[in-house]
Short mmCIF file of C-alpha atoms in Angstrom, two decimals:
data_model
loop_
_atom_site.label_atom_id
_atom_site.label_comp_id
_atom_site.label_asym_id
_atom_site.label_seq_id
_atom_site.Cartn_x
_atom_site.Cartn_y
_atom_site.Cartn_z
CA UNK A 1 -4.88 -39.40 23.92
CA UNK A 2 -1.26 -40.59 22.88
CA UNK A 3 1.11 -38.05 24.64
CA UNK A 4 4.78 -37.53 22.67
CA UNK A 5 8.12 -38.03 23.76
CA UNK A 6 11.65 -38.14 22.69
CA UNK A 7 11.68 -35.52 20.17
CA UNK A 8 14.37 -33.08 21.98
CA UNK A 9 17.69 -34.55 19.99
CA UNK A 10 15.50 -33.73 16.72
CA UNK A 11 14.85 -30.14 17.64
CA UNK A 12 18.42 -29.37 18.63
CA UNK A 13 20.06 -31.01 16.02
CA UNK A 14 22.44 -29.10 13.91
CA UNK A 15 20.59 -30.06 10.36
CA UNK A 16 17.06 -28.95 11.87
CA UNK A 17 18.76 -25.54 13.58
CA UNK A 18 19.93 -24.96 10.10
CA UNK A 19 16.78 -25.41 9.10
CA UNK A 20 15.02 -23.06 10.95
CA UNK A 21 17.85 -20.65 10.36
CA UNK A 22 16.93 -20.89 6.37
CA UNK A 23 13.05 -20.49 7.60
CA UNK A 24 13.57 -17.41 10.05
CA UNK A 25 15.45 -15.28 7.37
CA UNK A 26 13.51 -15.54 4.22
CA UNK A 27 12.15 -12.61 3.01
CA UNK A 28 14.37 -10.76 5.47
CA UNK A 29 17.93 -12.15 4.42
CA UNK A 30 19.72 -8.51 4.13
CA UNK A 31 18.65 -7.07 7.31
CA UNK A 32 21.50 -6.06 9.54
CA UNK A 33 20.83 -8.56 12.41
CA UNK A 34 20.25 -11.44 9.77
CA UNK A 35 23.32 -10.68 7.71
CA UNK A 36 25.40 -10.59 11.20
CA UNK A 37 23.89 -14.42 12.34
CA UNK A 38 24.83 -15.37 9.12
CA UNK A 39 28.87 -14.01 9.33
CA UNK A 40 29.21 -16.24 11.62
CA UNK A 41 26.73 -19.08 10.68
CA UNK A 42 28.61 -21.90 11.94
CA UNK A 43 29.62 -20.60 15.27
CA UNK A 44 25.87 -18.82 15.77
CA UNK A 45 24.25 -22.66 15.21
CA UNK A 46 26.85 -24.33 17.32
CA UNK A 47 26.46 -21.63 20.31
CA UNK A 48 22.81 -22.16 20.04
CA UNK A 49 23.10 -25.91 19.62
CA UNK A 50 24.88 -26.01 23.11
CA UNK A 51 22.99 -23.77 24.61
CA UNK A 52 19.62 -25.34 24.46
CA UNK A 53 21.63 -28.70 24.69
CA UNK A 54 22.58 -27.94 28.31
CA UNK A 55 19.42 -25.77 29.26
CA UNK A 56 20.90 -22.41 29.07
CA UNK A 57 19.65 -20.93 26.32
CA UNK A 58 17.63 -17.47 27.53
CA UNK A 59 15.42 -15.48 25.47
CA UNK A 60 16.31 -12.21 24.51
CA UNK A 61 13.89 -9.25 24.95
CA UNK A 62 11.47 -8.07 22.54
CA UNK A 63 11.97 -4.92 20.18
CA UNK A 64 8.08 -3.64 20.99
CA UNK A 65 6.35 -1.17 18.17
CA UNK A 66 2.78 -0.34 17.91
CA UNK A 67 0.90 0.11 13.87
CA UNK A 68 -2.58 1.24 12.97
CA UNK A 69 -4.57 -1.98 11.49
CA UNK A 70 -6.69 0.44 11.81
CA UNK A 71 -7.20 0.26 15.36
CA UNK A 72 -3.98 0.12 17.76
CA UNK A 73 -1.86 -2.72 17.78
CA UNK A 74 1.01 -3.72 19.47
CA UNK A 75 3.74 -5.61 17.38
CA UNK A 76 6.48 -7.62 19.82
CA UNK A 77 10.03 -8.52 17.30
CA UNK A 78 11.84 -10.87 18.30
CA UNK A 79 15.30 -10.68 17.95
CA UNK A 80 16.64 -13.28 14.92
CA UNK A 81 18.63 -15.16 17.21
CA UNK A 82 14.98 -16.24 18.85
CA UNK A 83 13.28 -16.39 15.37
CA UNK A 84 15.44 -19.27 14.85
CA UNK A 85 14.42 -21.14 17.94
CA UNK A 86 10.84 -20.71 17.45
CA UNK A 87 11.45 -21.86 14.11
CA UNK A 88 13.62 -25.06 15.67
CA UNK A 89 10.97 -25.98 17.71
CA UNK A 90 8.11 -25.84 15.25
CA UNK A 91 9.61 -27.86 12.70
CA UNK A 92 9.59 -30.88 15.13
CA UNK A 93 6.00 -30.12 17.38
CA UNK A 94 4.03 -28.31 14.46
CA UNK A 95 3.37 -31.81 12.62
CA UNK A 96 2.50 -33.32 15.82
CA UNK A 97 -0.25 -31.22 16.39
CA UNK A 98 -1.42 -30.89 12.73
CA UNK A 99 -2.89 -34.21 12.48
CA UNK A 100 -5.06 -32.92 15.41
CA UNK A 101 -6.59 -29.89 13.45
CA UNK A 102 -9.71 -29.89 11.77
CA UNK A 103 -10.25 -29.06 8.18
CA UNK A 104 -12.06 -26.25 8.51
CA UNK A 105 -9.64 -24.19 11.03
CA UNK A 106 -7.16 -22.21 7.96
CA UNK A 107 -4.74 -19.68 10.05
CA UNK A 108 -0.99 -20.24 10.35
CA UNK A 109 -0.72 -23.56 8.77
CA UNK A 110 0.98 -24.75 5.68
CA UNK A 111 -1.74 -25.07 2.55
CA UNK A 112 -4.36 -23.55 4.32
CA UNK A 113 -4.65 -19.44 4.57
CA UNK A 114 -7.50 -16.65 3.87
CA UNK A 115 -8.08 -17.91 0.73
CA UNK A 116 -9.05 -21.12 1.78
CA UNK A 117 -11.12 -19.97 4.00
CA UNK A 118 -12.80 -17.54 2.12
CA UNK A 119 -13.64 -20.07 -0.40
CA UNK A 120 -14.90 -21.86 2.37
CA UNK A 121 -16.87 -19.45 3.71
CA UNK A 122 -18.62 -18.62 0.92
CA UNK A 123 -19.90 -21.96 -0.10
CA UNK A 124 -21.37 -22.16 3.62
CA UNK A 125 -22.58 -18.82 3.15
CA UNK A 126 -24.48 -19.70 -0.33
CA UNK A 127 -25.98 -22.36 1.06
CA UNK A 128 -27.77 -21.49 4.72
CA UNK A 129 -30.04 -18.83 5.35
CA UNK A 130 -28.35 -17.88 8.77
CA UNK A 131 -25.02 -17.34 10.19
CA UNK A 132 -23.54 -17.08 13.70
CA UNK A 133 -20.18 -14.91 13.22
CA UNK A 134 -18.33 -15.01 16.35
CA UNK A 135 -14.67 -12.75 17.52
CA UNK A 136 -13.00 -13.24 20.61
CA UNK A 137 -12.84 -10.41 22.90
CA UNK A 138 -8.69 -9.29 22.89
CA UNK A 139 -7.45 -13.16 21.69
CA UNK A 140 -3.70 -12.43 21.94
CA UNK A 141 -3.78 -10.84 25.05
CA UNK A 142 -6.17 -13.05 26.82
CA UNK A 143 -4.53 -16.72 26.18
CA UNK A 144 -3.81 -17.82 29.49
CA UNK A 145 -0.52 -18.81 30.43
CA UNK A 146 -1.34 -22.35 32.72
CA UNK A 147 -4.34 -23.07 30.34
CA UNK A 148 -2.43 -23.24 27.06
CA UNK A 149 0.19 -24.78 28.66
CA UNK A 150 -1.56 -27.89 30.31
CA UNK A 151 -3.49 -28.04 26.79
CA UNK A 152 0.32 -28.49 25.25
CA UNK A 153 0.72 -31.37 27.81
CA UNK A 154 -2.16 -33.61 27.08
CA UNK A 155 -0.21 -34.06 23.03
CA UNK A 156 3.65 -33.38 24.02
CA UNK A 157 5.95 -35.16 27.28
CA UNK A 158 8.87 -35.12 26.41
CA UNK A 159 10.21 -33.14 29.37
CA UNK A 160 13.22 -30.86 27.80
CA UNK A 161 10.82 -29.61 25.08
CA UNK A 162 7.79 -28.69 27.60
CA UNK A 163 11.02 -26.65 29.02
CA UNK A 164 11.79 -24.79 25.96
CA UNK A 165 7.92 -23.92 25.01
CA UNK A 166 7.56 -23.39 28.77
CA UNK A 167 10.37 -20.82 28.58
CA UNK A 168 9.03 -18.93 25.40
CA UNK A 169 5.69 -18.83 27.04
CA UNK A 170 6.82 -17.46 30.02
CA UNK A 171 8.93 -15.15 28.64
CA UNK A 172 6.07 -13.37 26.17
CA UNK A 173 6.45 -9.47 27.60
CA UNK A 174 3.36 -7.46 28.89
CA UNK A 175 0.86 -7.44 26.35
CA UNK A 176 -2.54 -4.83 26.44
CA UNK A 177 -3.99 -5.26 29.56
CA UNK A 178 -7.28 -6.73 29.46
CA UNK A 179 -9.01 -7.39 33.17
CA UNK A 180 -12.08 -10.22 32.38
CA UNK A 181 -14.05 -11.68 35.03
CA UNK A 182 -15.38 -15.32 35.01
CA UNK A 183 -17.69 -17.40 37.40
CA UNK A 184 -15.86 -17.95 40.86
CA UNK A 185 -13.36 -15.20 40.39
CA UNK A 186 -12.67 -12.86 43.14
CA UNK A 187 -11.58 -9.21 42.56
CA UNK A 188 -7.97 -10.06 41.95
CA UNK A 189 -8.41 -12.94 40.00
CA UNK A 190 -7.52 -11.64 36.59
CA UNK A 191 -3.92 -10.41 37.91
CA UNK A 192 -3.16 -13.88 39.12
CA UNK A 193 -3.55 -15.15 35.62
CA UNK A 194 -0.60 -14.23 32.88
CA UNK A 195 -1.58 -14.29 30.08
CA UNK A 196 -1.18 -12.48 26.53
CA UNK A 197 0.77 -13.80 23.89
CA UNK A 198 3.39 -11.12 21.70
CA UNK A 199 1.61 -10.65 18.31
CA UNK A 200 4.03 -10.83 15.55
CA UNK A 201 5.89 -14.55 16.83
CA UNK A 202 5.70 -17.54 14.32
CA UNK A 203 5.31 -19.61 18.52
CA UNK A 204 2.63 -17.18 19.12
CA UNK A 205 0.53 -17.88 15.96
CA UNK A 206 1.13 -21.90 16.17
CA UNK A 207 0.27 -21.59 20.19
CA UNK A 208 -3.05 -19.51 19.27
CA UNK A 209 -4.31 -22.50 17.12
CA UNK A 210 -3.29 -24.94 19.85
CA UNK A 211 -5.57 -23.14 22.06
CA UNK A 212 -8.46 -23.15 19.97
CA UNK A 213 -8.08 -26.85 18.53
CA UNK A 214 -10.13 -28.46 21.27
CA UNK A 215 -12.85 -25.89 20.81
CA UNK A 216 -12.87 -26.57 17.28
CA UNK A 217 -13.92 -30.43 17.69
CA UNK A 218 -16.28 -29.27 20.47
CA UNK A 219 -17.88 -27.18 18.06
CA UNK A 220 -18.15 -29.59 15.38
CA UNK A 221 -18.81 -33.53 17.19
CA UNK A 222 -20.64 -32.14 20.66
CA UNK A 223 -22.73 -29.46 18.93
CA UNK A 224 -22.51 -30.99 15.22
CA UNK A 225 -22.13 -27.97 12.81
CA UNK A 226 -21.62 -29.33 9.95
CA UNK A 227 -20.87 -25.82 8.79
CA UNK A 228 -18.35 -24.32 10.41
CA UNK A 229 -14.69 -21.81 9.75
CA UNK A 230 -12.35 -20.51 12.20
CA UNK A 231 -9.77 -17.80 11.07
CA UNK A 232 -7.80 -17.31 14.36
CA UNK A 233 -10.82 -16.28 16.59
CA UNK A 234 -13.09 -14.94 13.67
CA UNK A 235 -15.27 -17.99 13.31
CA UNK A 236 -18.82 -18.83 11.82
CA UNK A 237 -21.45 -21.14 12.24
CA UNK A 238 -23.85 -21.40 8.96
CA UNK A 239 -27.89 -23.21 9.97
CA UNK A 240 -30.99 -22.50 8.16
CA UNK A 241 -31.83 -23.39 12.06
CA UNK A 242 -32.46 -20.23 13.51
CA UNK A 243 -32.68 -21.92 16.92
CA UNK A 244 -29.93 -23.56 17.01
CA UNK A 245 -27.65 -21.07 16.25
CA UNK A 246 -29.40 -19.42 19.39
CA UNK A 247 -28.32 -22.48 21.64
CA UNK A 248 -24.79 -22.75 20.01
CA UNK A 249 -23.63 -19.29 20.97
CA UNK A 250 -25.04 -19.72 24.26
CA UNK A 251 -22.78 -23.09 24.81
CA UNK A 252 -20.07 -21.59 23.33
CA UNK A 253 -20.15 -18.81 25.98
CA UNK A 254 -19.93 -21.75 28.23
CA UNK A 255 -16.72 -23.64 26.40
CA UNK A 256 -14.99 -20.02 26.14
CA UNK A 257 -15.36 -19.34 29.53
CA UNK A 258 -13.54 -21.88 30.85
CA UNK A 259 -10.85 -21.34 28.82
CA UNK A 260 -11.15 -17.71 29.95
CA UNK A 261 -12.22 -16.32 26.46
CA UNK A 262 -14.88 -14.25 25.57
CA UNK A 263 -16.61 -13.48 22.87
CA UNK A 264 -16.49 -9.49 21.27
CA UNK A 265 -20.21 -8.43 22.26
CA UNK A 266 -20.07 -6.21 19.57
CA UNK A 267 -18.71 -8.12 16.73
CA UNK A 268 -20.78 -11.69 18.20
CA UNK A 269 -24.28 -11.66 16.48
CA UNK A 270 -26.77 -13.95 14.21
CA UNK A 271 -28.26 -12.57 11.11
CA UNK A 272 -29.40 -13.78 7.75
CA UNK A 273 -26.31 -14.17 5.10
CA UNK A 274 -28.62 -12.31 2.40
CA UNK A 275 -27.93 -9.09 4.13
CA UNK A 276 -23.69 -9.48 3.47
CA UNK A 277 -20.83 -10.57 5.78
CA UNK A 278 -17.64 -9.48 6.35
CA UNK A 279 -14.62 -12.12 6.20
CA UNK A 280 -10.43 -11.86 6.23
CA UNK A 281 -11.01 -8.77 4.58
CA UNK A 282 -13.51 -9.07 2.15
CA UNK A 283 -17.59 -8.62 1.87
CA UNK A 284 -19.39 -11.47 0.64
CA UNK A 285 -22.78 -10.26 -0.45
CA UNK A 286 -25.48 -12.56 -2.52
CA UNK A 287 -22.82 -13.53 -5.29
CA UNK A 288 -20.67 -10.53 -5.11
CA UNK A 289 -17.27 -10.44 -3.71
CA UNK A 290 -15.98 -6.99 -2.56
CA UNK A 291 -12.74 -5.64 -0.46
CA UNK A 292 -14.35 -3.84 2.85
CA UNK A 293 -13.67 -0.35 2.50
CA UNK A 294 -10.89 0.20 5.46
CA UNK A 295 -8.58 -2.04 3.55
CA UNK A 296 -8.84 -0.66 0.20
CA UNK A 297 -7.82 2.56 2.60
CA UNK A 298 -4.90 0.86 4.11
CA UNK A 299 -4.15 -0.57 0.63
CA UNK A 300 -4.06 3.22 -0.59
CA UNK A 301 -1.75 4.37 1.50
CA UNK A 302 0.78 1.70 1.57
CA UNK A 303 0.38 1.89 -2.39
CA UNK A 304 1.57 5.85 -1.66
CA UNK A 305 4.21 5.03 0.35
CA UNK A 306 5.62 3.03 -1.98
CA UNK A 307 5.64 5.39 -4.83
CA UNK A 308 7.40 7.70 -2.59
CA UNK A 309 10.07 5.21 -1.79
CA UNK A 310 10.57 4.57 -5.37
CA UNK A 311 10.74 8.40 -6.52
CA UNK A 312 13.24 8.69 -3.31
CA UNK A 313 15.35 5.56 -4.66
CA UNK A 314 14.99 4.03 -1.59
CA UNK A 315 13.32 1.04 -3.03
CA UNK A 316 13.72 -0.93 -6.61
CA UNK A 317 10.88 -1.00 -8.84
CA UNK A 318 11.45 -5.06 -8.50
CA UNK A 319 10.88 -4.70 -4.99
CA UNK A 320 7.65 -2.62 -5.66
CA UNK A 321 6.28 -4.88 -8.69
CA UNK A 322 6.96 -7.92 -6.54
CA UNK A 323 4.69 -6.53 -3.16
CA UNK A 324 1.93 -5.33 -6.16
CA UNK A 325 1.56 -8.58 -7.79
CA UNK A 326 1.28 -10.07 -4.12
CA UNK A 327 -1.65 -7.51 -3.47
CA UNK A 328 -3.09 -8.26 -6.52
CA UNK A 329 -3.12 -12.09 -5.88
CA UNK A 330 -5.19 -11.05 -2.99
CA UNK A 331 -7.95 -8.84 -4.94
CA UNK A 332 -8.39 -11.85 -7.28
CA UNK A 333 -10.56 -13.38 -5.09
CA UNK A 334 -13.21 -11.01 -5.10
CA UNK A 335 -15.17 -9.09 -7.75
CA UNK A 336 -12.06 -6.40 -8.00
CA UNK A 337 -11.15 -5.92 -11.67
CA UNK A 338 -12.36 -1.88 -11.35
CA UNK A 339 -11.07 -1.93 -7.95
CA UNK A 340 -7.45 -2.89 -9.48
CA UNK A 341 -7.33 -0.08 -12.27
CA UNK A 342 -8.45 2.16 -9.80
CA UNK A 343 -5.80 1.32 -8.03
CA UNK A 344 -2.82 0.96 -10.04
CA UNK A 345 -3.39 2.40 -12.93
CA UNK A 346 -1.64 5.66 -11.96
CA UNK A 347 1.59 3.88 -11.09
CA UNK A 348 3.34 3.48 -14.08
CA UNK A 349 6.04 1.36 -12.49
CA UNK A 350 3.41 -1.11 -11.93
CA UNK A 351 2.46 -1.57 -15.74
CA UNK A 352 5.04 -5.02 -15.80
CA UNK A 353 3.12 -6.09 -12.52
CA UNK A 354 -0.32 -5.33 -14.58
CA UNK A 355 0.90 -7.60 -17.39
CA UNK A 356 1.87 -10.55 -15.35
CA UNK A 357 -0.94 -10.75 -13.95
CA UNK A 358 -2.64 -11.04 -16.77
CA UNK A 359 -0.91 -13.56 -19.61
#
């Protein structure tokens, strides 16, 4: 495999800091720590510039929160300052390890998302009687530390940039703790491990895929699934052979494990696609496409919330129209025109969002 060099002048180069400073702020260009970076634009990317040109550059810590989605999660911030150095580095190493991706892997990456997949999914799911759905066990807080790290190696050398994604690695803050045991570990094995990445970092997401990628070609040219979709660690294998569905989870047990991944015991199982599966949140059952029931829950609420805001004056109706017509992009894709009056029918702020949605 061709390993990378000579890319460090690219990523700290003043037009592709600027860049990532345009990247790192949209959708968030009037919050208070964003509209400070940008007083001072020039002097903020020049700082920075030197900084990571002479090696000093240190991460700041993370602003930690926990949400309900629906189960506790913990959401790491980083300040903007660091957005824009995740966003530095990406531009230049994200291509590199692109061409490496299969087709059929859709999370984090440009042209590909949920809808993708589900499309995907779907026409797998139409055509094969069975269905191995597979979930890692705690994915975000189990990536190990050395593993990703030597998997980065074997694509990028260029020794000043392993320094910088070395530094963001190391410097991911204490994520759930999860204690898992693999073959020839001792009692104190899992503590000499770090690992856990901070949800909620655009290095995070990009570094999750990286750590799957090899598994994905595993998957498809040693075992040969022809049908096969990875969302972050929700993936599938469609067969109308039974049997070897049986013998792929059983290698990929194997392939996990020395990667020190498991698979969710409870969420891990083979059944016939007739009887419905559940996919980036929708359920996909026969020909009908439906919204699982805890996010048409999660949808209520945040639909309530908003409301409230508006009443309040705290938020713009063109704020509120503009996060309905993206929820309603999403429900498109399944079999949700009831769903959708339900829904918004009793916000009358909404009735311009209703209309552009429909020409």
């Amino acid at each position: 495999m061709k390993r990378i060099g000579n890319l460090w002048e690219e990523i700290i180069s003043y037009q592709n800091i600027i860049l990532a400073a345009k990247k790192a702020q949209r959708g968030k260009r009037f919050r208070p720590n964003v509209l400070e970076f940008n007083y001072n634009l020039e002097n903020e990317i020049i700082t920075l510039k030197q900084e990571l040109e002479t090696q000093t550059y240190i991460p700041s810590d993370y602003k930690v929160f926990q949400i309900i989605d629906p189960k506790p999660r913990q959401i790491s911030a980083a300040p903007y300052r660091d957005r824009v150095v995740h966003h530095a580095l990406c531009n230049v190493i994200a291509p590199i390890f692109e061409k490496s991706f299969i087709t059929d892997s859709y999370a984090n990456r440009r042209g590909f998302g949920t809808h993708k997949a589900l499309r995907r999914f779907i026409k797998f799911a139409q055509a094969s009687r069975y269905i191995l759905q597979c979930d890692i066990k705690k994915y975000f807080p189990t990536i190990d530390h050395a593993i990703l790290k030597q998997i980065i190696r074997r694509k990028i050398k260029c020794p000043k940039t392993l320094w910088l994604i070395d530094l963001i690695i190391d410097h991911s803050n204490p994520q759930e703790p999860v204690q898992l045991y693999f073959s020839g570990d001792d009692l104190l094995s899992p503590l000499a491990h770090r690992k856990g990445l901070p949800l909620g970092n655009l290095t995070s997401q990009f570094f999750a895929n990286i750590y799957l990628n090899e598994f994905d070609h595993f998957v498809k040219e040693r075992l040969q699934a022809k049908r096969y979709v990875r969302y972050v660690d929700d993936f599938a294998i469609f067969s109308d052979d039974l049997d070897f569905l049986k013998f792929a989870k059983l290698e990929i047990e194997l392939y996990l494990a020395k990667i020190r991944l498991q698979l969710h015991s409870g969420k891990t199982q083979i059944f016939e696609t007739k009887y419905g599966i559940n996919f980036v949140g929708f359920r996909i059952v026969n020909n009908q496409i439906r919204v699982i029931s805890k996010n048409i829950r999660r949808g209520r609420k945040r639909l309530n919330r908003l409301y409230k805001q508006v009443s309040l004056g705290e938020a713009s109706t063109d704020q509120i129209q503009s996060s309905i017509q993206a929820w309603r992009g999403h429900l498109q894709h399944g079999n949700t025109w009831q769903l959708q009056q339900q829904l918004f029918s009793g916000l009358g702020f909404a009735q311009d969002a209703r209309e552009g949605a429909n020409p």
